[in-house]
Coordinates of C-alpha atoms and ligand atoms in Angstrom, one line a residue:
X1 CA 16.4 34.6 12.6
X2 CA 15.3 30.8 11.8
X3 CA 13.7 28.8 14.9
X4 CA 15.5 25.5 15.7
X5 CA 12.5 23.0 16.2
X6 CA 13.4 21.1 18.9
X7 CA 12.5 17.4 18.3
X8 CA 13.6 16.1 22.2
X9 CA 11.7 18.8 24.0
X10 CA 8.6 18.0 22.0
X11 CA 9.1 14.2 21.9
X12 CA 9.3 14.7 25.7
X13 CA 6.3 16.3 25.9
X14 CA 4.5 13.4 23.4
X15 CA 6.0 10.9 26.1
X16 CA 4.8 12.9 29.1
X17 CA 1.2 12.8 27.5
X18 CA 1.1 9.1 26.4
X19 CA 2.5 8.2 30.2
X20 CA -0.4 10.1 31.3
X21 CA -2.8 8.6 29.1
X22 CA -1.2 4.7 30.0
X23 CA -2.1 6.0 33.9
X24 CA -5.9 6.9 33.1
X25 CA -6.1 3.4 31.1
X26 CA -5.0 1.8 34.2
X27 CA -7.1 3.7 37.0
X28 CA -10.6 3.4 34.5
X29 CA -10.3 0.2 32.5
X30 CA -7.5 -1.6 34.3
X31 CA -5.4 -2.1 31.3
X32 CA -1.9 -1.6 30.7
X33 CA -1.1 -1.1 27.1
X34 CA 1.6 -3.4 26.0
X35 CA 4.4 -3.5 23.0
X36 CA 5.9 -6.0 21.6
X37 CA 9.5 -5.5 19.4
X38 CA 10.5 -8.7 17.7
X39 CA 14.4 -8.5 16.4
X40 CA 15.7 -11.2 14.1
X41 CA 19.8 -11.5 14.0
X42 CA 22.4 -9.2 15.5
X43 CA 22.2 -6.0 13.7
X44 CA 23.9 -3.6 16.2
X45 CA 21.8 -0.3 15.1
X46 CA 19.2 -2.6 15.2
X47 CA 19.7 -3.7 18.7
X48 CA 20.4 0.2 19.9
X49 CA 16.8 1.0 18.6
X50 CA 15.1 -2.2 19.9
X51 CA 16.7 -1.2 23.7
X52 CA 15.7 2.1 23.1
X53 CA 12.3 1.2 22.5
X54 CA 12.1 -1.3 25.6
X55 CA 13.4 1.4 27.7
X56 CA 10.8 4.5 26.6
X57 CA 8.3 1.4 26.6
X58 CA 8.7 0.9 30.1
X59 CA 9.0 4.4 31.0
X60 CA 5.7 5.1 30.2
X61 CA 4.3 2.8 32.1
X62 CA 3.5 0.2 29.3
X63 CA 4.2 -3.6 29.3
X64 CA 7.0 -4.0 27.3
X65 CA 7.9 -7.7 25.5
X66 CA 10.8 -8.1 23.4
X67 CA 11.2 -11.3 21.2
X68 CA 15.1 -11.6 20.2
X69 CA 15.4 -14.5 17.5
X70 CA 18.7 -15.6 15.8
X71 CA 19.5 -14.8 12.6
X72 CA 18.6 -18.0 11.0
X73 CA 15.2 -18.0 12.1
X74 CA 13.1 -19.1 9.4
X75 CA 10.0 -17.2 7.8
X76 CA 7.3 -20.1 9.6
X77 CA 9.1 -19.9 13.1
X78 CA 8.9 -16.1 12.5
X79 CA 5.4 -16.5 11.4
X80 CA 4.6 -18.3 14.7
X81 CA 5.7 -15.5 16.6
X82 CA 3.7 -12.9 15.1
X83 CA 0.8 -15.2 15.0
X84 CA 1.3 -15.7 18.9
X85 CA 1.4 -11.7 19.9
X86 CA -1.4 -11.4 17.4
X87 CA -3.5 -13.8 19.8
X88 CA -1.8 -12.4 23.0
X89 CA -4.4 -10.0 24.6
X90 CA -1.6 -8.0 27.1
X91 CA -0.1 -7.2 23.5
X92 CA -1.8 -4.4 21.9
X93 CA 1.2 -3.2 19.5
X94 CA 3.4 -5.2 17.1
X95 CA 6.6 -3.8 15.6
X96 CA 9.3 -6.4 14.0
X97 CA 12.5 -4.4 13.5
X98 CA 13.3 -4.2 9.7
X99 CA 15.8 -5.0 8.0
X100 CA 15.0 -8.6 8.3
X101 CA 17.7 -11.0 7.4
X102 CA 17.5 -12.1 3.2
X103 CA 15.7 -15.6 3.6
X104 CA 12.7 -13.7 5.2
X105 CA 10.2 -11.6 2.9
X106 CA 9.6 -8.8 4.9
X107 CA 6.3 -8.1 3.1
X108 CA 4.8 -11.3 4.3
X109 CA 5.7 -11.0 8.0
X110 CA 4.2 -7.2 8.0
X111 CA 1.0 -8.1 6.7
X112 CA 0.8 -11.4 8.8
X113 CA 0.5 -8.7 12.0
X114 CA -3.1 -8.0 12.8
X115 CA -4.0 -4.6 11.5
X116 CA -5.1 -3.7 14.5
X117 CA -1.9 -4.1 16.4
X118 CA 0.1 -2.6 13.6
X119 CA 1.8 0.4 15.3
X120 CA 4.5 1.0 12.6
X121 CA 1.4 1.4 10.0
X122 CA 3.1 -0.6 7.3
X123 CA 0.2 -3.3 6.8
X124 CA -1.5 -2.9 3.5
X125 CA -4.7 -2.4 5.1
X126 CA -3.6 0.6 6.9
X127 CA -1.4 1.7 4.1
X128 CA -5.1 1.7 2.0
X129 CA -7.1 3.3 5.2
X130 CA -4.2 6.3 5.3
X131 CA -4.8 7.1 1.6
X132 CA -8.8 6.7 1.7
X133 CA -8.6 8.7 4.7
X134 CA -9.9 5.9 7.0
X135 CA -9.0 5.1 10.5
X136 CA -5.2 3.9 10.2
X137 CA -2.6 3.3 12.4
X138 CA 0.1 6.2 10.9
X139 CA 3.6 5.4 10.2
X140 CA 5.9 6.7 13.1
X141 CA 8.3 9.3 11.4
X142 CA 5.9 10.9 9.1
X143 CA 3.3 11.4 12.3
X144 CA 6.0 12.8 14.2
X145 CA 7.0 14.9 11.4
X146 CA 3.4 16.4 11.1
X147 CA 3.2 16.9 14.5
X148 CA 5.9 19.4 14.8
X149 CA 4.5 21.3 11.5
X150 CA 0.9 21.3 13.1
X151 CA 2.8 23.2 16.3
X152 CA 5.2 25.3 14.0
X153 CA 2.2 26.3 11.3
X154 CA -1.1 25.6 13.3
X155 CA -3.4 24.9 10.1
X156 CA -1.6 23.6 6.9
X157 CA -4.7 24.1 4.7
X158 CA -3.3 25.0 1.4
X159 CA 0.2 25.2 2.0
X160 CA 2.8 24.0 -0.8
X161 CA 4.3 21.2 0.4
X162 CA 7.2 19.2 -1.1
X163 CA 8.5 15.8 -0.3
X164 CA 11.9 14.9 -1.1
X165 CA 12.2 11.1 -1.4
X166 CA 9.3 8.2 -2.0
X167 CA 9.7 5.5 0.0
X168 CA 7.0 3.5 1.5
X169 CA 8.4 4.4 5.3
X170 CA 8.6 8.2 5.1
X171 CA 8.0 9.8 1.6
X172 CA 4.6 8.2 0.7
X173 CA 2.8 8.3 4.1
X174 CA 4.2 11.7 4.4
X175 CA 2.4 12.6 1.2
X176 CA -0.6 11.0 2.2
X177 CA -0.6 12.8 5.6
X178 CA -0.4 16.2 4.0
X179 CA -3.1 15.4 1.6
X180 CA -5.2 14.8 4.4
X181 CA -4.2 18.2 6.1
X182 CA -5.2 19.9 2.2
X183 CA -1.7 20.7 1.4
X184 CA -0.6 20.8 -2.3
X185 CA 1.7 18.0 -2.1
X186 CA 4.8 17.5 -4.7
X187 CA 6.7 14.3 -4.3
X188 CA 10.3 14.8 -5.3
X189 CA 12.6 11.6 -6.2
X190 CA 16.0 10.8 -7.9
X191 CA 14.4 11.3 -11.7
X192 CA 12.7 14.9 -10.5
X193 CA 13.8 17.2 -13.0
X194 CA 14.9 21.1 -12.0
X195 CA 15.2 20.0 -8.4
X196 CA 16.4 23.0 -6.8
X197 CA 13.6 24.8 -8.5
X198 CA 10.5 22.6 -7.4
X199 CA 12.2 22.9 -3.5
X200 CA 11.9 26.3 -3.8
X201 CA 8.6 26.7 -4.4
X202 CA 7.9 25.1 -1.1
X203 CA 6.2 26.6 1.8
X204 CA 7.1 23.3 3.5
X205 CA 9.9 21.2 2.5
X206 CA 10.2 17.7 4.1
X207 CA 13.8 16.1 3.1
X208 CA 13.9 12.2 3.1
X209 CA 16.8 11.0 1.1
X210 CA 19.6 9.8 2.8
X211 CA 22.2 11.9 1.4
X212 CA 24.3 14.2 3.6
X213 CA 23.7 18.0 3.2
X214 CA 22.2 17.5 -0.4
X215 CA 19.5 20.7 0.3
X216 CA 21.3 23.8 0.2
X217 CA 19.9 27.4 1.6
X218 CA 19.5 28.4 -2.0
X219 CA 17.0 26.0 -2.6
X220 CA 14.6 26.9 0.1
X221 CA 11.8 29.1 -0.4
X222 CA 12.6 32.3 2.0
X223 CA 10.2 31.8 5.1
X224 CA 9.7 27.9 4.5
X225 CA 9.5 25.3 7.3
X226 CA 11.9 22.6 6.7
X227 CA 11.9 18.9 8.4
X228 CA 14.9 17.0 7.8
X229 CA 14.3 13.3 8.1
X230 CA 17.8 12.2 6.8
X231 CA 20.3 10.8 9.4
X232 CA 24.0 10.4 7.8
X233 CA 26.9 9.7 9.4
X234 CA 30.1 11.7 7.8
X235 CA 33.8 11.9 8.5
X236 CA 35.2 14.8 9.6
X237 CA 38.5 16.5 9.1
X238 CA 39.7 14.7 12.7
X239 CA 38.7 11.4 11.4
X240 CA 36.2 11.2 13.5
X241 CA 32.3 10.9 12.5
X242 CA 29.3 12.9 13.1
X243 CA 25.6 12.8 12.1
X244 CA 24.0 15.0 9.8
X245 CA 20.8 15.0 8.1
X246 CA 19.7 15.8 4.6
X247 CA 19.7 19.6 4.5
X248 CA 22.7 21.7 4.6
X249 CA 21.9 23.3 8.5
X250 CA 24.5 26.1 8.2
X251 CA 23.1 27.8 4.8
X252 CA 19.6 26.9 5.3
X253 CA 20.1 29.6 8.5
X254 CA 18.6 32.8 7.8
X255 CA 16.3 31.9 4.8
X256 CA 14.1 29.1 6.0
X257 CA 11.7 30.0 9.2
X258 CA 11.9 27.3 10.9
X259 CA 14.4 23.7 10.5
X260 CA 14.4 20.5 12.5
X261 CA 18.2 20.0 13.5
X262 CA 20.0 16.6 12.8
X263 CA 20.3 15.0 15.6
X264 CA 17.7 16.2 17.9
X265 CA 14.9 17.1 15.3
X266 CA 12.6 14.1 14.0
X267 CA 15.0 11.2 15.5
X268 CA 13.4 11.8 19.1
X269 CA 10.1 12.1 17.7
X270 CA 10.2 8.6 16.3
X271 CA 9.8 6.3 19.3
X272 CA 7.5 8.9 20.8
X273 CA 5.2 8.2 18.2
X274 CA 5.3 4.6 18.4
X275 CA 4.4 4.7 21.8
X276 CA 1.6 7.1 21.3
X277 CA 0.4 4.8 18.4
X278 CA 0.5 1.5 20.8
X279 CA -1.8 3.7 23.3
X280 CA -4.2 4.6 20.4
X281 CA -4.2 0.7 19.1
X282 CA -5.2 0.3 22.7
X283 CA -8.1 2.4 23.1
X284 CA -9.3 1.1 19.5
X285 CA -9.0 -2.6 20.5
X286 CA -11.1 -1.9 23.8
X287 CA -13.6 0.7 22.1
X288 CA -12.2 3.7 24.4
X289 CA -12.5 7.4 23.1
X290 CA -8.9 8.7 23.8
X291 CA -9.8 12.2 24.3
X292 CA -11.9 10.4 27.4
X293 CA -8.9 9.6 29.0
X294 CA -7.9 13.5 29.3
Ligands
NDP301 P1 15.4 5.4 0.8 O1 16.3 5.1 0.5 O2 13.9 4.2 1.0 O3 14.2 6.4 0.1 C1 15.2 7.2 -0.6 C2 14.5 8.1 -1.2 O4 15.4 9.4 -1.8 C3 14.0 7.7 -2.9 O5 12.9 8.0 -3.0 C4 15.1 8.3 -3.7 O6 14.8 8.5 -5.0 C5 15.3 9.7 -3.2 N1 16.6 10.2 -3.6 C6 18.0 9.3 -3.7 N2 18.9 10.3 -4.0 C7 18.2 11.5 -4.4 C8 18.8 12.5 -5.0 N3 20.2 12.8 -5.3 N4 18.2 13.6 -5.8 C9 16.3 12.8 -5.5 N5 15.9 12.4 -4.9 C10 17.2 11.4 -4.1 O7 15.3 6.2 2.6 P2 14.3 6.2 3.4 O8 12.9 6.9 3.1 O9 14.5 5.0 4.3 O10 15.0 7.4 4.6 C11 15.6 8.5 3.9 C12 16.6 9.3 5.1 O11 15.6 9.5 6.1 C13 17.7 8.2 5.8 O12 18.7 9.3 6.0 C14 17.5 8.0 6.9 O13 17.9 7.1 7.4 C15 16.4 8.7 7.6 N6 14.9 8.4 8.5 C16 14.9 8.3 9.6 C17 14.3 8.1 10.5 C18 14.2 9.0 12.0 O14 13.3 8.5 12.5 N7 14.1 10.3 11.5 C19 13.4 7.4 9.8 C20 13.5 6.6 8.8 C21 14.4 7.2 7.6 P3 14.0 6.9 -5.6 O15 13.2 6.5 -5.8 O16 14.3 8.0 -7.5 O17 15.4 6.2 -6.0

């Protein structure tokens, strides 16, 4: 029997904990965490994400700020908005929705966000801190994956982990997190030889490639825990579309010990972790131990 890891229910628990901690921050410290999301342009998918983030931020009792800017916003104008949010004491977390229009240097914008307010964990200092074992903001999607793995497996020490994909937002930070948990980590990518063979060696398999159902059941080590980060929209026979992951969910049944479905696995955890990071950032900015809120 393969366990279906319910990311929706898990995210609900994370959000409940966040709401509890927000209420405690208000009661004990008269602080309401604030999250600002900056959106440039009118990408429909980004607009949906930003709306969801705003709704969930408010539902957790936090202060939600949205800055919507036109697609022709200049680099300087965007930098001015970021600088104002850095200086705003009611804003504890800042997220600039990616992708940005092509005329904007996304790296420069991300690195202009105050490191302490970088709740996406994409600032160079946070990346360095993550790899060197310092106190960092951890990117939300890998953080959600780690939470589910810890819940499923407990101690991860000594496990063989294979991460399929080496992007800056998923693959690489995921590798840093699992290394910090004392896993033996392999990062695979489009040039990896004998990919199926490498996957079959892994006790933990994380797929983050963006290729629909690429990982087949026979690539999976019997008893492995599989986390499917991929979100791919495919056309069905009746001309409609549906979302699938990077793992062939059907053929993984009976092989994997546990697997996250798509949708309803990693996806819901990402925004929950963003809210969680905002509470963490607020506590650090005010030298409050988060455990003291429990
Ligand atoms: P990127 O496109 O940035 O990276 C994809 C990685 O997969 C690259 O490292 C690439 O290798 C590797 N890859 C591509 N094709 C193959 C192949 N045939 N064999 C082996 N490796 C391959 O993607 P992201 O990391 O941004 O996203 C990955 C997936 O996760 C996407 O489906 C995305 O939608 C989803 N996602 C989901 C999130 C969520 O909240 N659930 C959040 C973020 C992403 P190389 O480097 O060699 O090119």
